[in-house]
């Protein structure tokens, strides 16, 4: 992929350029938001990685402007550790992902895999959700992106599970799943209401950064969030 890096700190630019090159990507770099937008307009990269806190045009404005120019560009924002409010603001603007400083190789690699999966995704939203039966529990598998447009398909899957007699369900996210602001609101509403059928619901498979966001908005107080489907199944069966 062609990736544009925007950061006002030279050491961060150099480190990301080395890492992205090691991952096999072509890179462009800019030291501020204005220069980044100019490069974006000229080069049209597949992915943009931008720091949030920069002098002049910050990363949130960069994200907003890029999405206006090309809504399908995947944008990963880099935040300071603990800046979850900024992360949520970025997700509300349809950022692909967020990663913390100091940068970790694994976190960067996983964010890029999610961005690549979104770019390669060609099937429609309706095909992104499927139901699997695990004994007396329905496992609703969610592939790809969770956005506000996912709502009718996810709610239909929950209603279908309830119609088939299930009282408990796991929402299982694939390892490259990405959730924007609309998706966070959707999940929060579903957990609060259990869908129209009042299912007991657990979540499984979400990346750590998205789990932190759901924790911040209070979802983890209303349901359990697990690393794997098997862990979620075990928790539901013990409840």
Tab-separated table of C-alpha atoms in Angstrom:
chain	number	residue	atom	x	y	z
A	1	UNK	CA	0.000	0.000	0.000
A	2	UNK	CA	0.986	3.624	-0.442
A	3	UNK	CA	0.923	5.285	2.989
A	4	UNK	CA	1.216	8.962	3.905
A	5	UNK	CA	2.671	9.727	7.358
A	6	UNK	CA	1.938	13.138	8.909
A	7	UNK	CA	3.725	14.077	12.135
A	8	UNK	CA	5.542	17.163	13.376
A	9	UNK	CA	8.171	15.084	15.206
A	10	UNK	CA	11.066	14.051	12.967
A	11	UNK	CA	12.080	10.969	15.018
A	12	UNK	CA	8.505	9.634	14.805
A	13	UNK	CA	8.439	10.158	11.035
A	14	UNK	CA	11.725	8.316	10.630
A	15	UNK	CA	10.695	5.419	12.866
A	16	UNK	CA	7.345	4.945	11.113
A	17	UNK	CA	8.996	5.145	7.715
A	18	UNK	CA	11.404	2.365	8.731
A	19	UNK	CA	8.610	0.184	10.137
A	20	UNK	CA	6.319	0.669	7.156
A	21	UNK	CA	9.173	-0.078	4.779
A	22	UNK	CA	9.867	-3.283	6.706
A	23	UNK	CA	6.191	-4.209	6.285
A	24	UNK	CA	6.597	-3.754	2.519
A	25	UNK	CA	4.706	-0.473	2.072
A	26	UNK	CA	5.605	2.612	0.042
A	27	UNK	CA	5.701	5.756	2.165
A	28	UNK	CA	5.272	9.506	1.853
A	29	UNK	CA	5.945	11.906	4.724
A	30	UNK	CA	4.877	15.379	5.794
A	31	UNK	CA	5.821	17.411	8.866
A	32	UNK	CA	2.514	19.256	9.314
A	33	UNK	CA	-1.151	19.049	8.392
A	34	UNK	CA	-1.033	21.561	5.544
A	35	UNK	CA	1.876	19.797	3.839
A	36	UNK	CA	0.145	16.481	4.424
A	37	UNK	CA	-3.018	17.613	2.647
A	38	UNK	CA	-0.979	18.880	-0.306
A	39	UNK	CA	0.772	15.511	-0.597
A	40	UNK	CA	-2.532	13.702	-0.241
A	41	UNK	CA	-4.056	15.717	-3.082
A	42	UNK	CA	-1.071	15.045	-5.338
A	43	UNK	CA	-0.409	11.386	-4.502
A	44	UNK	CA	-3.766	9.942	-3.322
A	45	UNK	CA	-2.301	7.350	-0.929
A	46	UNK	CA	-4.343	4.343	0.191
A	47	UNK	CA	-3.799	5.043	3.886
A	48	UNK	CA	-2.933	8.123	5.939
A	49	UNK	CA	-1.370	7.933	9.404
A	50	UNK	CA	-1.596	11.282	11.165
A	51	UNK	CA	-0.649	12.542	14.587
A	52	UNK	CA	-3.547	14.244	16.357
A	53	UNK	CA	-1.715	16.998	18.223
A	54	UNK	CA	0.272	19.151	15.789
A	55	UNK	CA	0.852	22.913	15.522
A	56	UNK	CA	-1.454	24.636	13.057
A	57	UNK	CA	-3.793	22.129	11.429
A	58	UNK	CA	-4.256	19.247	13.858
A	59	UNK	CA	-4.916	15.613	13.003
A	60	UNK	CA	-8.672	15.848	13.552
A	61	UNK	CA	-8.934	18.571	10.906
A	62	UNK	CA	-6.642	16.580	8.600
A	63	UNK	CA	-8.923	13.561	9.011
A	64	UNK	CA	-12.040	15.622	8.331
A	65	UNK	CA	-10.559	17.253	5.215
A	66	UNK	CA	-9.310	13.945	3.808
A	67	UNK	CA	-12.708	12.318	4.306
A	68	UNK	CA	-14.306	15.242	2.461
A	69	UNK	CA	-11.932	14.756	-0.477
A	70	UNK	CA	-12.060	10.960	-0.545
A	71	UNK	CA	-14.337	9.156	1.947
A	72	UNK	CA	-12.808	5.751	1.137
A	73	UNK	CA	-9.282	6.695	2.237
A	74	UNK	CA	-8.349	4.863	5.418
A	75	UNK	CA	-7.019	7.182	8.129
A	76	UNK	CA	-5.248	5.986	11.279
A	77	UNK	CA	-4.778	8.601	13.990
A	78	UNK	CA	-1.937	8.620	16.500
A	79	UNK	CA	-2.884	9.848	19.964
A	80	UNK	CA	-1.118	10.391	23.251
A	81	UNK	CA	-1.615	7.598	25.770
A	82	UNK	CA	-4.971	8.065	27.474
A	83	UNK	CA	-6.400	10.550	24.931
A	84	UNK	CA	-9.553	8.493	24.487
A	85	UNK	CA	-11.754	11.564	23.985
A	86	UNK	CA	-9.731	12.464	20.896
A	87	UNK	CA	-9.803	8.844	19.757
A	88	UNK	CA	-13.605	8.769	19.977
A	89	UNK	CA	-13.803	12.086	18.120
A	90	UNK	CA	-11.659	10.587	15.348
A	91	UNK	CA	-13.780	7.423	15.188
A	92	UNK	CA	-16.880	9.621	14.890
A	93	UNK	CA	-15.261	11.087	11.767
A	94	UNK	CA	-14.806	7.534	10.421
A	95	UNK	CA	-11.136	7.044	11.237
A	96	UNK	CA	-10.104	3.449	10.651
A	97	UNK	CA	-8.277	3.074	13.933
A	98	UNK	CA	-6.195	4.849	16.535
A	99	UNK	CA	-2.853	3.945	18.068
A	100	UNK	CA	-1.061	5.391	21.077
A	101	UNK	CA	2.305	7.019	21.436
A	102	UNK	CA	4.888	5.739	22.096
A	103	UNK	CA	4.309	3.671	18.966
A	104	UNK	CA	4.428	-0.099	19.253
A	105	UNK	CA	5.259	-2.233	16.221
A	106	UNK	CA	2.455	-4.742	16.872
A	107	UNK	CA	-0.195	-2.032	17.330
A	108	UNK	CA	0.858	-0.328	14.099
A	109	UNK	CA	0.859	-3.609	12.198
A	110	UNK	CA	-2.629	-4.541	13.432
A	111	UNK	CA	-4.010	-1.099	12.567
A	112	UNK	CA	-2.604	-1.444	9.049
A	113	UNK	CA	-4.142	-4.893	8.672
A	114	UNK	CA	-7.530	-3.465	9.630
A	115	UNK	CA	-7.074	-0.662	7.107
A	116	UNK	CA	-6.053	-3.125	4.401
A	117	UNK	CA	-9.032	-5.360	5.175
A	118	UNK	CA	-11.364	-2.372	4.804
A	119	UNK	CA	-9.765	-1.434	1.494
A	120	UNK	CA	-10.079	-4.965	0.161
A	121	UNK	CA	-13.586	-5.470	1.422
A	122	UNK	CA	-15.838	-5.933	-1.583
A	123	UNK	CA	-18.876	-7.744	-0.234
A	124	UNK	CA	-21.974	-5.881	0.950
A	125	UNK	CA	-22.861	-5.191	4.562
A	126	UNK	CA	-25.653	-7.814	4.498
A	127	UNK	CA	-23.055	-10.552	3.924
A	128	UNK	CA	-20.868	-9.320	6.765
A	129	UNK	CA	-22.999	-10.898	9.489
A	130	UNK	CA	-23.763	-14.588	9.946
A	131	UNK	CA	-25.266	-16.713	12.713
A	132	UNK	CA	-23.689	-19.886	14.051
A	133	UNK	CA	-25.240	-22.156	16.683
A	134	UNK	CA	-23.087	-23.240	19.632
A	135	UNK	CA	-25.429	-25.441	21.600
A	136	UNK	CA	-27.936	-23.174	23.315
A	137	UNK	CA	-26.088	-19.950	22.430
A	138	UNK	CA	-26.122	-18.058	19.134
A	139	UNK	CA	-22.783	-16.739	17.883
A	140	UNK	CA	-23.350	-13.745	15.606
A	141	UNK	CA	-20.193	-13.300	13.545
A	142	UNK	CA	-19.416	-9.764	12.400
A	143	UNK	CA	-16.875	-9.351	9.597
A	144	UNK	CA	-15.366	-6.045	8.557
A	145	UNK	CA	-16.610	-2.638	9.647
A	146	UNK	CA	-19.242	-1.815	12.248
A	147	UNK	CA	-20.962	1.459	11.364
A	148	UNK	CA	-24.437	2.948	11.661
A	149	UNK	CA	-25.284	1.285	8.329
A	150	UNK	CA	-24.661	-2.095	9.988
A	151	UNK	CA	-27.684	-1.511	12.257
A	152	UNK	CA	-30.483	-3.210	10.267
A	153	UNK	CA	-28.382	-6.300	9.513
A	154	UNK	CA	-27.151	-6.715	13.073
A	155	UNK	CA	-30.595	-6.146	14.566
A	156	UNK	CA	-32.104	-8.612	12.087
A	157	UNK	CA	-29.515	-11.211	13.110
A	158	UNK	CA	-30.318	-10.680	16.794
A	159	UNK	CA	-34.056	-10.921	16.136
A	160	UNK	CA	-33.513	-14.068	14.058
A	161	UNK	CA	-31.556	-15.683	16.888
A	162	UNK	CA	-34.318	-14.836	19.364
A	163	UNK	CA	-37.004	-16.153	17.008
A	164	UNK	CA	-35.141	-19.468	16.907
A	165	UNK	CA	-35.394	-19.673	20.693
A	166	UNK	CA	-31.965	-18.455	21.770
A	167	UNK	CA	-31.847	-16.413	24.965
A	168	UNK	CA	-28.107	-15.744	24.903
A	169	UNK	CA	-25.801	-14.566	22.130
A	170	UNK	CA	-22.169	-13.687	21.495
A	171	UNK	CA	-21.323	-10.853	19.118
A	172	UNK	CA	-18.062	-12.166	17.660
A	173	UNK	CA	-15.834	-9.696	15.809
A	174	UNK	CA	-13.148	-10.832	13.400
A	175	UNK	CA	-9.579	-9.795	14.173
A	176	UNK	CA	-9.607	-6.997	11.592
A	177	UNK	CA	-12.946	-5.520	12.678
A	178	UNK	CA	-13.081	-1.735	12.847
A	179	UNK	CA	-15.742	0.339	14.625
A	180	UNK	CA	-16.510	3.991	13.962
A	181	UNK	CA	-18.556	6.370	16.111
A	182	UNK	CA	-21.867	5.211	14.651
A	183	UNK	CA	-20.894	1.606	15.325
A	184	UNK	CA	-20.060	2.403	18.947
A	185	UNK	CA	-23.495	3.996	19.430
A	186	UNK	CA	-25.127	1.002	17.739
A	187	UNK	CA	-23.408	-1.509	20.031
A	188	UNK	CA	-24.181	0.589	23.092
A	189	UNK	CA	-27.882	0.657	22.188
A	190	UNK	CA	-28.015	-3.066	21.452
A	191	UNK	CA	-26.349	-3.942	24.746
A	192	UNK	CA	-28.684	-1.633	26.672
A	193	UNK	CA	-31.793	-3.160	25.119
A	194	UNK	CA	-30.627	-6.655	24.231
A	195	UNK	CA	-32.154	-6.023	20.832
A	196	UNK	CA	-35.923	-6.009	20.567
A	197	UNK	CA	-35.908	-9.586	21.904
A	198	UNK	CA	-34.045	-8.936	25.197
A	199	UNK	CA	-31.178	-11.326	24.556
A	200	UNK	CA	-28.337	-11.640	27.044
A	201	UNK	CA	-25.326	-10.578	24.978
A	202	UNK	CA	-21.549	-10.852	25.386
A	203	UNK	CA	-18.841	-9.480	23.080
A	204	UNK	CA	-15.735	-11.282	21.831
A	205	UNK	CA	-12.713	-10.672	19.630
A	206	UNK	CA	-12.411	-6.882	19.704
A	207	UNK	CA	-8.973	-5.298	19.517
A	208	UNK	CA	-7.702	-3.779	22.757
A	209	UNK	CA	-8.040	-0.157	21.621
A	210	UNK	CA	-11.714	-0.587	20.701
A	211	UNK	CA	-12.309	-2.351	24.023
A	212	UNK	CA	-10.895	0.712	25.772
A	213	UNK	CA	-13.330	2.967	23.922
A	214	UNK	CA	-16.295	0.732	24.794
A	215	UNK	CA	-15.115	0.765	28.393
A	216	UNK	CA	-14.991	4.574	28.354
A	217	UNK	CA	-18.576	4.891	27.066
A	218	UNK	CA	-19.818	2.387	29.658
A	219	UNK	CA	-20.536	-0.674	27.521
A	220	UNK	CA	-18.322	-2.908	29.677
A	221	UNK	CA	-20.508	-2.083	32.697
A	222	UNK	CA	-23.521	-3.586	30.940
A	223	UNK	CA	-21.973	-6.671	29.372
A	224	UNK	CA	-18.836	-8.797	29.422
A	225	UNK	CA	-16.128	-8.372	26.779
A	226	UNK	CA	-13.826	-11.314	26.064
A	227	UNK	CA	-10.724	-12.148	24.061
A	228	UNK	CA	-12.279	-15.177	22.379
A	229	UNK	CA	-15.661	-16.674	21.519
A	230	UNK	CA	-14.940	-19.657	23.780
A	231	UNK	CA	-14.338	-17.325	26.741
A	232	UNK	CA	-17.607	-15.502	26.012
A	233	UNK	CA	-19.521	-18.784	25.725
A	234	UNK	CA	-18.126	-19.929	29.066
A	235	UNK	CA	-19.119	-16.678	30.760
A	236	UNK	CA	-22.669	-16.797	29.379
A	237	UNK	CA	-23.141	-20.414	30.445
A	238	UNK	CA	-22.058	-19.561	33.983
A	239	UNK	CA	-24.372	-16.551	34.239
